[in-house]
PDB file of C-alpha atoms in Angstrom:
ATOM      1  CA  MET A1012     -57.613  54.086  13.985  1.00  0.00           C
ATOM      2  CA  THR A1013     -54.391  52.210  13.342  1.00  0.00           C
ATOM      3  CA  GLU A1014     -52.517  52.614  16.598  1.00  0.00           C
ATOM      4  CA  ASN A1015     -53.095  49.821  19.087  1.00  0.00           C
ATOM      5  CA  ALA A1016     -53.808  51.873  22.187  1.00  0.00           C
ATOM      6  CA  LEU A1017     -54.399  48.656  24.095  1.00  0.00           C
ATOM      7  CA  ALA A1018     -50.724  47.727  23.771  1.00  0.00           C
ATOM      8  CA  ASN A1019     -49.890  50.462  26.285  1.00  0.00           C
ATOM      9  CA  SER A1020     -52.863  49.916  28.578  1.00  0.00           C
ATOM     10  CA  ARG A1021     -52.833  47.880  31.781  1.00  0.00           C
ATOM     11  CA  LEU A1022     -56.392  48.493  32.959  1.00  0.00           C
ATOM     12  CA  ILE A1023     -59.751  48.575  31.211  1.00  0.00           C
ATOM     13  CA  SER A1024     -62.660  49.963  33.211  1.00  0.00           C
ATOM     14  CA  ILE A1025     -65.942  48.158  32.553  1.00  0.00           C
ATOM     15  CA  LEU A1026     -68.939  50.310  33.491  1.00  0.00           C
ATOM     16  CA  ARG A1027     -71.739  47.765  33.268  1.00  0.00           C
ATOM     17  CA  GLY A1028     -75.028  49.383  34.238  1.00  0.00           C
ATOM     18  CA  VAL A1029     -73.846  52.979  34.087  1.00  0.00           C
ATOM     19  CA  THR A1030     -76.445  55.543  32.974  1.00  0.00           C
ATOM     20  CA  PRO A1031     -76.009  58.644  30.811  1.00  0.00           C
ATOM     21  CA  THR A1032     -76.828  60.891  33.757  1.00  0.00           C
ATOM     22  CA  GLU A1033     -73.824  59.672  35.737  1.00  0.00           C
ATOM     23  CA  VAL A1034     -71.380  58.511  33.091  1.00  0.00           C
ATOM     24  CA  ILE A1035     -69.392  61.741  32.795  1.00  0.00           C
ATOM     25  CA  GLY A1036     -68.773  61.969  36.540  1.00  0.00           C
ATOM     26  CA  ILE A1037     -67.770  58.316  36.737  1.00  0.00           C
ATOM     27  CA  GLY A1038     -65.612  58.636  33.637  1.00  0.00           C
ATOM     28  CA  GLN A1039     -63.828  61.692  35.010  1.00  0.00           C
ATOM     29  CA  ALA A1040     -63.096  59.885  38.276  1.00  0.00           C
ATOM     30  CA  ILE A1041     -61.608  56.941  36.397  1.00  0.00           C
ATOM     31  CA  LEU A1042     -59.470  59.138  34.158  1.00  0.00           C
ATOM     32  CA  ASP A1043     -58.250  61.219  37.091  1.00  0.00           C
ATOM     33  CA  ALA A1044     -57.132  57.981  38.757  1.00  0.00           C
ATOM     34  CA  GLY A1045     -55.056  57.094  35.704  1.00  0.00           C
ATOM     35  CA  ILE A1046     -57.218  54.564  33.816  1.00  0.00           C
ATOM     36  CA  THR A1047     -57.535  55.678  30.199  1.00  0.00           C
ATOM     37  CA  THR A1048     -59.618  52.874  28.658  1.00  0.00           C
ATOM     38  CA  ILE A1049     -63.357  52.865  29.310  1.00  0.00           C
ATOM     39  CA  GLU A1050     -65.844  50.234  28.161  1.00  0.00           C
ATOM     40  CA  VAL A1051     -69.629  50.595  28.434  1.00  0.00           C
ATOM     41  CA  PRO A1052     -71.277  47.186  27.936  1.00  0.00           C
ATOM     42  CA  LEU A1053     -74.183  47.243  25.516  1.00  0.00           C
ATOM     43  CA  ASN A1054     -76.499  45.706  28.108  1.00  0.00           C
ATOM     44  CA  SER A1055     -76.290  48.930  30.116  1.00  0.00           C
ATOM     45  CA  PRO A1056     -79.061  51.568  30.011  1.00  0.00           C
ATOM     46  CA  SER A1057     -78.772  53.673  26.809  1.00  0.00           C
ATOM     47  CA  PRO A1058     -75.190  52.516  26.216  1.00  0.00           C
ATOM     48  CA  LEU A1059     -74.698  54.241  22.883  1.00  0.00           C
ATOM     49  CA  GLN A1060     -75.684  57.568  24.397  1.00  0.00           C
ATOM     50  CA  SER A1061     -73.185  57.061  27.212  1.00  0.00           C
ATOM     51  CA  ILE A1062     -70.451  56.113  24.754  1.00  0.00           C
ATOM     52  CA  GLY A1063     -71.126  59.217  22.682  1.00  0.00           C
ATOM     53  CA  MET A1064     -71.031  61.423  25.759  1.00  0.00           C
ATOM     54  CA  LEU A1065     -67.757  59.886  26.937  1.00  0.00           C
ATOM     55  CA  GLN A1066     -66.221  60.276  23.495  1.00  0.00           C
ATOM     56  CA  ASP A1067     -67.255  63.924  23.313  1.00  0.00           C
ATOM     57  CA  ALA A1068     -65.881  64.639  26.779  1.00  0.00           C
ATOM     58  CA  PHE A1069     -62.757  62.492  26.908  1.00  0.00           C
ATOM     59  CA  GLY A1070     -62.042  61.143  23.425  1.00  0.00           C
ATOM     60  CA  GLY A1071     -58.852  63.129  23.174  1.00  0.00           C
ATOM     61  CA  GLU A1072     -57.361  61.539  26.263  1.00  0.00           C
ATOM     62  CA  ALA A1073     -58.985  58.117  26.532  1.00  0.00           C
ATOM     63  CA  THR A1074     -60.001  55.077  24.496  1.00  0.00           C
ATOM     64  CA  ILE A1075     -63.784  54.783  24.686  1.00  0.00           C
ATOM     65  CA  GLY A1076     -65.857  51.866  23.475  1.00  0.00           C
ATOM     66  CA  ALA A1077     -68.376  49.148  24.120  1.00  0.00           C
ATOM     67  CA  GLY A1078     -68.449  45.753  25.725  1.00  0.00           C
ATOM     68  CA  THR A1079     -70.785  42.799  25.228  1.00  0.00           C
ATOM     69  CA  VAL A1080     -70.656  43.427  21.482  1.00  0.00           C
ATOM     70  CA  LEU A1081     -72.208  40.323  19.943  1.00  0.00           C
ATOM     71  CA  THR A1082     -72.946  41.121  16.293  1.00  0.00           C
ATOM     72  CA  PRO A1083     -71.400  43.062  13.414  1.00  0.00           C
ATOM     73  CA  LYS A1084     -74.406  45.425  13.593  1.00  0.00           C
ATOM     74  CA  ASP A1085     -73.554  46.140  17.231  1.00  0.00           C
ATOM     75  CA  ALA A1086     -70.046  47.155  16.150  1.00  0.00           C
ATOM     76  CA  GLU A1087     -71.496  49.442  13.480  1.00  0.00           C
ATOM     77  CA  ASP A1088     -73.768  51.090  16.060  1.00  0.00           C
ATOM     78  CA  VAL A1089     -70.833  51.688  18.390  1.00  0.00           C
ATOM     79  CA  ALA A1090     -68.801  53.230  15.577  1.00  0.00           C
ATOM     80  CA  ALA A1091     -71.714  55.518  14.717  1.00  0.00           C
ATOM     81  CA  ALA A1092     -71.860  56.623  18.354  1.00  0.00           C
ATOM     82  CA  GLY A1093     -68.175  57.552  18.268  1.00  0.00           C
ATOM     83  CA  GLY A1094     -66.703  54.569  20.070  1.00  0.00           C
ATOM     84  CA  THR A1095     -63.279  53.320  19.045  1.00  0.00           C
ATOM     85  CA  LEU A1096     -63.058  50.033  20.976  1.00  0.00           C
ATOM     86  CA  ILE A1097     -65.091  46.847  20.538  1.00  0.00           C
ATOM     87  CA  VAL A1098     -64.977  44.246  23.331  1.00  0.00           C
ATOM     88  CA  SER A1099     -66.860  40.948  23.238  1.00  0.00           C
ATOM     89  CA  PRO A1100     -67.294  38.126  25.756  1.00  0.00           C
ATOM     90  CA  ASN A1101     -66.694  35.581  22.987  1.00  0.00           C
ATOM     91  CA  THR A1102     -64.692  34.927  19.830  1.00  0.00           C
ATOM     92  CA  ASN A1103     -66.920  35.872  16.907  1.00  0.00           C
ATOM     93  CA  THR A1104     -64.734  36.303  13.850  1.00  0.00           C
ATOM     94  CA  ASP A1105     -67.485  38.152  11.964  1.00  0.00           C
ATOM     95  CA  VAL A1106     -67.539  40.786  14.718  1.00  0.00           C
ATOM     96  CA  ILE A1107     -63.752  41.027  14.746  1.00  0.00           C
ATOM     97  CA  ARG A1108     -63.497  41.454  10.975  1.00  0.00           C
ATOM     98  CA  ARG A1109     -66.268  44.063  10.879  1.00  0.00           C
ATOM     99  CA  THR A1110     -64.616  45.912  13.745  1.00  0.00           C
ATOM    100  CA  LYS A1111     -61.364  46.145  11.806  1.00  0.00           C
ATOM    101  CA  GLU A1112     -63.208  47.178   8.622  1.00  0.00           C
ATOM    102  CA  LEU A1113     -64.627  50.071  10.647  1.00  0.00           C
ATOM    103  CA  GLY A1114     -61.144  51.056  11.792  1.00  0.00           C
ATOM    104  CA  LEU A1115     -61.790  50.240  15.442  1.00  0.00           C
ATOM    105  CA  LEU A1116     -59.828  48.328  18.066  1.00  0.00           C
ATOM    106  CA  SER A1117     -60.908  44.729  18.622  1.00  0.00           C
ATOM    107  CA  ALA A1118     -60.583  42.922  21.965  1.00  0.00           C
ATOM    108  CA  PRO A1119     -62.597  39.687  21.894  1.00  0.00           C
ATOM    109  CA  GLY A1120     -62.940  37.234  24.725  1.00  0.00           C
ATOM    110  CA  PHE A1121     -61.505  33.730  24.511  1.00  0.00           C
ATOM    111  CA  ALA A1122     -61.174  30.640  26.690  1.00  0.00           C
ATOM    112  CA  THR A1123     -59.102  28.268  24.565  1.00  0.00           C
ATOM    113  CA  ALA A1124     -56.040  28.340  22.325  1.00  0.00           C
ATOM    114  CA  THR A1125     -58.252  27.586  19.329  1.00  0.00           C
ATOM    115  CA  GLU A1126     -60.383  30.658  20.008  1.00  0.00           C
ATOM    116  CA  ALA A1127     -57.347  32.831  20.683  1.00  0.00           C
ATOM    117  CA  PHE A1128     -55.642  31.982  17.398  1.00  0.00           C
ATOM    118  CA  ALA A1129     -58.898  32.358  15.457  1.00  0.00           C
ATOM    119  CA  ALA A1130     -59.310  35.831  16.954  1.00  0.00           C
ATOM    120  CA  ILE A1131     -55.749  36.810  16.067  1.00  0.00           C
ATOM    121  CA  GLU A1132     -56.151  35.536  12.507  1.00  0.00           C
ATOM    122  CA  ALA A1133     -59.343  37.605  12.162  1.00  0.00           C
ATOM    123  CA  GLY A1134     -57.437  40.739  13.201  1.00  0.00           C
ATOM    124  CA  ALA A1135     -57.894  41.144  16.955  1.00  0.00           C
ATOM    125  CA  ASP A1136     -55.704  43.840  18.521  1.00  0.00           C
ATOM    126  CA  ALA A1137     -55.857  42.312  21.994  1.00  0.00           C
ATOM    127  CA  LEU A1138     -57.429  39.322  23.710  1.00  0.00           C
ATOM    128  CA  LYS A1139     -59.262  38.916  26.976  1.00  0.00           C
ATOM    129  CA  LEU A1140     -59.145  35.660  28.870  1.00  0.00           C
ATOM    130  CA  PHE A1141     -62.721  35.411  30.070  1.00  0.00           C
ATOM    131  CA  PRO A1142     -63.793  34.526  32.641  1.00  0.00           C
ATOM    132  CA  ALA A1143     -60.255  34.624  33.977  1.00  0.00           C
ATOM    133  CA  GLY A1144     -61.218  33.730  37.516  1.00  0.00           C
ATOM    134  CA  ALA A1145     -62.750  30.467  36.363  1.00  0.00           C
ATOM    135  CA  ALA A1146     -60.051  29.731  33.773  1.00  0.00           C
ATOM    136  CA  GLY A1147     -57.347  30.187  36.387  1.00  0.00           C
ATOM    137  CA  VAL A1148     -53.782  31.403  36.474  1.00  0.00           C
ATOM    138  CA  SER A1149     -52.412  28.145  35.044  1.00  0.00           C
ATOM    139  CA  THR A1150     -54.527  28.604  31.915  1.00  0.00           C
ATOM    140  CA  MET A1151     -53.168  32.116  31.445  1.00  0.00           C
ATOM    141  CA  GLY A1152     -49.605  30.860  31.787  1.00  0.00           C
ATOM    142  CA  ALA A1153     -50.052  27.991  29.353  1.00  0.00           C
ATOM    143  CA  LEU A1154     -51.699  30.159  26.731  1.00  0.00           C
ATOM    144  CA  LYS A1155     -49.209  32.991  27.014  1.00  0.00           C
ATOM    145  CA  ALA A1156     -46.446  30.487  26.306  1.00  0.00           C
ATOM    146  CA  VAL A1157     -47.814  29.873  22.806  1.00  0.00           C
ATOM    147  CA  LEU A1158     -49.523  33.151  21.860  1.00  0.00           C
ATOM    148  CA  PRO A1159     -47.680  35.827  19.839  1.00  0.00           C
ATOM    149  CA  PRO A1160     -45.950  38.245  22.246  1.00  0.00           C
ATOM    150  CA  GLY A1161     -47.185  41.283  20.330  1.00  0.00           C
ATOM    151  CA  VAL A1162     -50.854  40.631  21.153  1.00  0.00           C
ATOM    152  CA  PRO A1163     -51.771  41.886  24.651  1.00  0.00           C
ATOM    153  CA  VAL A1164     -53.772  39.471  26.784  1.00  0.00           C
ATOM    154  CA  PHE A1165     -56.022  40.866  29.514  1.00  0.00           C
ATOM    155  CA  ALA A1166     -57.404  38.880  32.437  1.00  0.00           C
ATOM    156  CA  VAL A1167     -61.084  39.761  32.788  1.00  0.00           C
ATOM    157  CA  GLY A1168     -63.822  38.367  35.009  1.00  0.00           C
ATOM    158  CA  GLY A1169     -63.237  37.413  38.613  1.00  0.00           C
ATOM    159  CA  VAL A1170     -59.997  39.376  38.906  1.00  0.00           C
ATOM    160  CA  ASP A1171     -59.398  41.481  42.011  1.00  0.00           C
ATOM    161  CA  LEU A1172     -56.585  43.039  44.025  1.00  0.00           C
ATOM    162  CA  ASN A1173     -55.758  39.670  45.568  1.00  0.00           C
ATOM    163  CA  THR A1174     -55.185  37.945  42.216  1.00  0.00           C
ATOM    164  CA  LEU A1175     -53.427  40.638  40.165  1.00  0.00           C
ATOM    165  CA  GLN A1176     -49.965  39.464  41.165  1.00  0.00           C
ATOM    166  CA  SER A1177     -50.534  35.837  40.223  1.00  0.00           C
ATOM    167  CA  PHE A1178     -52.051  36.699  36.847  1.00  0.00           C
ATOM    168  CA  LYS A1179     -49.243  39.143  36.139  1.00  0.00           C
ATOM    169  CA  ASP A1180     -46.677  36.463  36.984  1.00  0.00           C
ATOM    170  CA  ALA A1181     -48.489  34.110  34.580  1.00  0.00           C
ATOM    171  CA  GLY A1182     -48.070  36.619  31.770  1.00  0.00           C
ATOM    172  CA  ALA A1183     -51.155  38.844  31.842  1.00  0.00           C
ATOM    173  CA  ASP A1184     -50.482  42.152  30.114  1.00  0.00           C
ATOM    174  CA  GLY A1185     -53.377  43.890  31.827  1.00  0.00           C
ATOM    175  CA  PHE A1186     -56.747  43.538  33.491  1.00  0.00           C
ATOM    176  CA  GLY A1187     -60.391  44.340  32.921  1.00  0.00           C
ATOM    177  CA  LEU A1188     -62.134  45.707  36.001  1.00  0.00           C
ATOM    178  CA  GLY A1189     -65.881  45.225  36.181  1.00  0.00           C
ATOM    179  CA  SER A1190     -67.923  44.963  39.366  1.00  0.00           C
ATOM    180  CA  ASN A1191     -64.770  45.210  41.461  1.00  0.00           C
ATOM    181  CA  LEU A1192     -64.436  48.785  40.192  1.00  0.00           C
ATOM    182  CA  TYR A1193     -67.982  49.939  39.513  1.00  0.00           C
ATOM    183  CA  LYS A1194     -71.469  48.779  40.391  1.00  0.00           C
ATOM    184  CA  PRO A1195     -74.669  50.676  39.562  1.00  0.00           C
ATOM    185  CA  GLY A1196     -75.450  53.169  42.291  1.00  0.00           C
ATOM    186  CA  MET A1197     -71.868  53.863  43.280  1.00  0.00           C
ATOM    187  CA  THR A1198     -70.798  57.501  43.440  1.00  0.00           C
ATOM    188  CA  ALA A1199     -67.935  58.984  41.479  1.00  0.00           C
ATOM    189  CA  SER A1200     -66.021  59.459  44.733  1.00  0.00           C
ATOM    190  CA  GLU A1201     -66.377  55.788  45.613  1.00  0.00           C
ATOM    191  CA  VAL A1202     -65.223  54.715  42.156  1.00  0.00           C
ATOM    192  CA  ALA A1203     -62.291  57.133  42.317  1.00  0.00           C
ATOM    193  CA  LEU A1204     -60.912  55.585  45.500  1.00  0.00           C
ATOM    194  CA  ILE A1205     -61.143  52.059  44.116  1.00  0.00           C
ATOM    195  CA  ALA A1206     -59.617  53.081  40.794  1.00  0.00           C
ATOM    196  CA  GLN A1207     -56.703  54.794  42.519  1.00  0.00           C
ATOM    197  CA  ASN A1208     -55.982  51.632  44.484  1.00  0.00           C
ATOM    198  CA  TYR A1209     -55.949  49.475  41.358  1.00  0.00           C
ATOM    199  CA  VAL A1210     -53.768  51.940  39.462  1.00  0.00           C
ATOM    200  CA  LYS A1211     -51.204  52.079  42.250  1.00  0.00           C
ATOM    201  CA  THR A1212     -51.138  48.291  42.593  1.00  0.00           C
ATOM    202  CA  VAL A1213     -50.711  47.722  38.869  1.00  0.00           C
ATOM    203  CA  ARG A1214     -48.020  50.360  38.549  1.00  0.00           C
ATOM    204  CA  ASP A1215     -46.096  48.687  41.344  1.00  0.00           C
ATOM    205  CA  LEU A1216     -46.480  45.289  39.665  1.00  0.00           C
ATOM    206  CA  TYR A1217     -45.247  46.344  36.246  1.00  0.00           C
ATOM    207  CA  ASN A1218     -42.570  48.886  37.185  1.00  0.00           C
TER     208      ASN A1218
END
């Protein structure tokens, strides 16, 4: 994969805790709402199975991958399952380099300028300020002022409908939606309504 699909994405859905028995229904609800990037964290039940199922069902219309990827071996496992996106909570340059060797998209987490530039040098396609809620809008603004404009920066962790505007104004290119979008036990219908609300809000912000 050479195209940076993340450059055109505003929302990443993070399905932490999703199970294989429900992942297709949840994934369909998210796609129908207009979110085309789906991340299954590796600390979910049978995450590689869920990723494979999502890729089989929606790979032609969505970017499917894993979150909480901590080691190069994790990235290899995700690639074997069919995932095309590797997301980490931290800046691990070994993970980033292995991700790019595998031809996958890399979106590591960072909290400082040092981490951000190390990630970019290692080949990251996008960055996620994490946890954005704790880092704050001022941190996003300061970092965006010095980071290369061609690398999308997502605000992830502690971001909700009430803070989208301020992070967007500070330069955020998009957002990762975790528990504010999906929690284990939620139905596809419940997730669909929330996803639709986020999609509408983000479209209004960036159009």
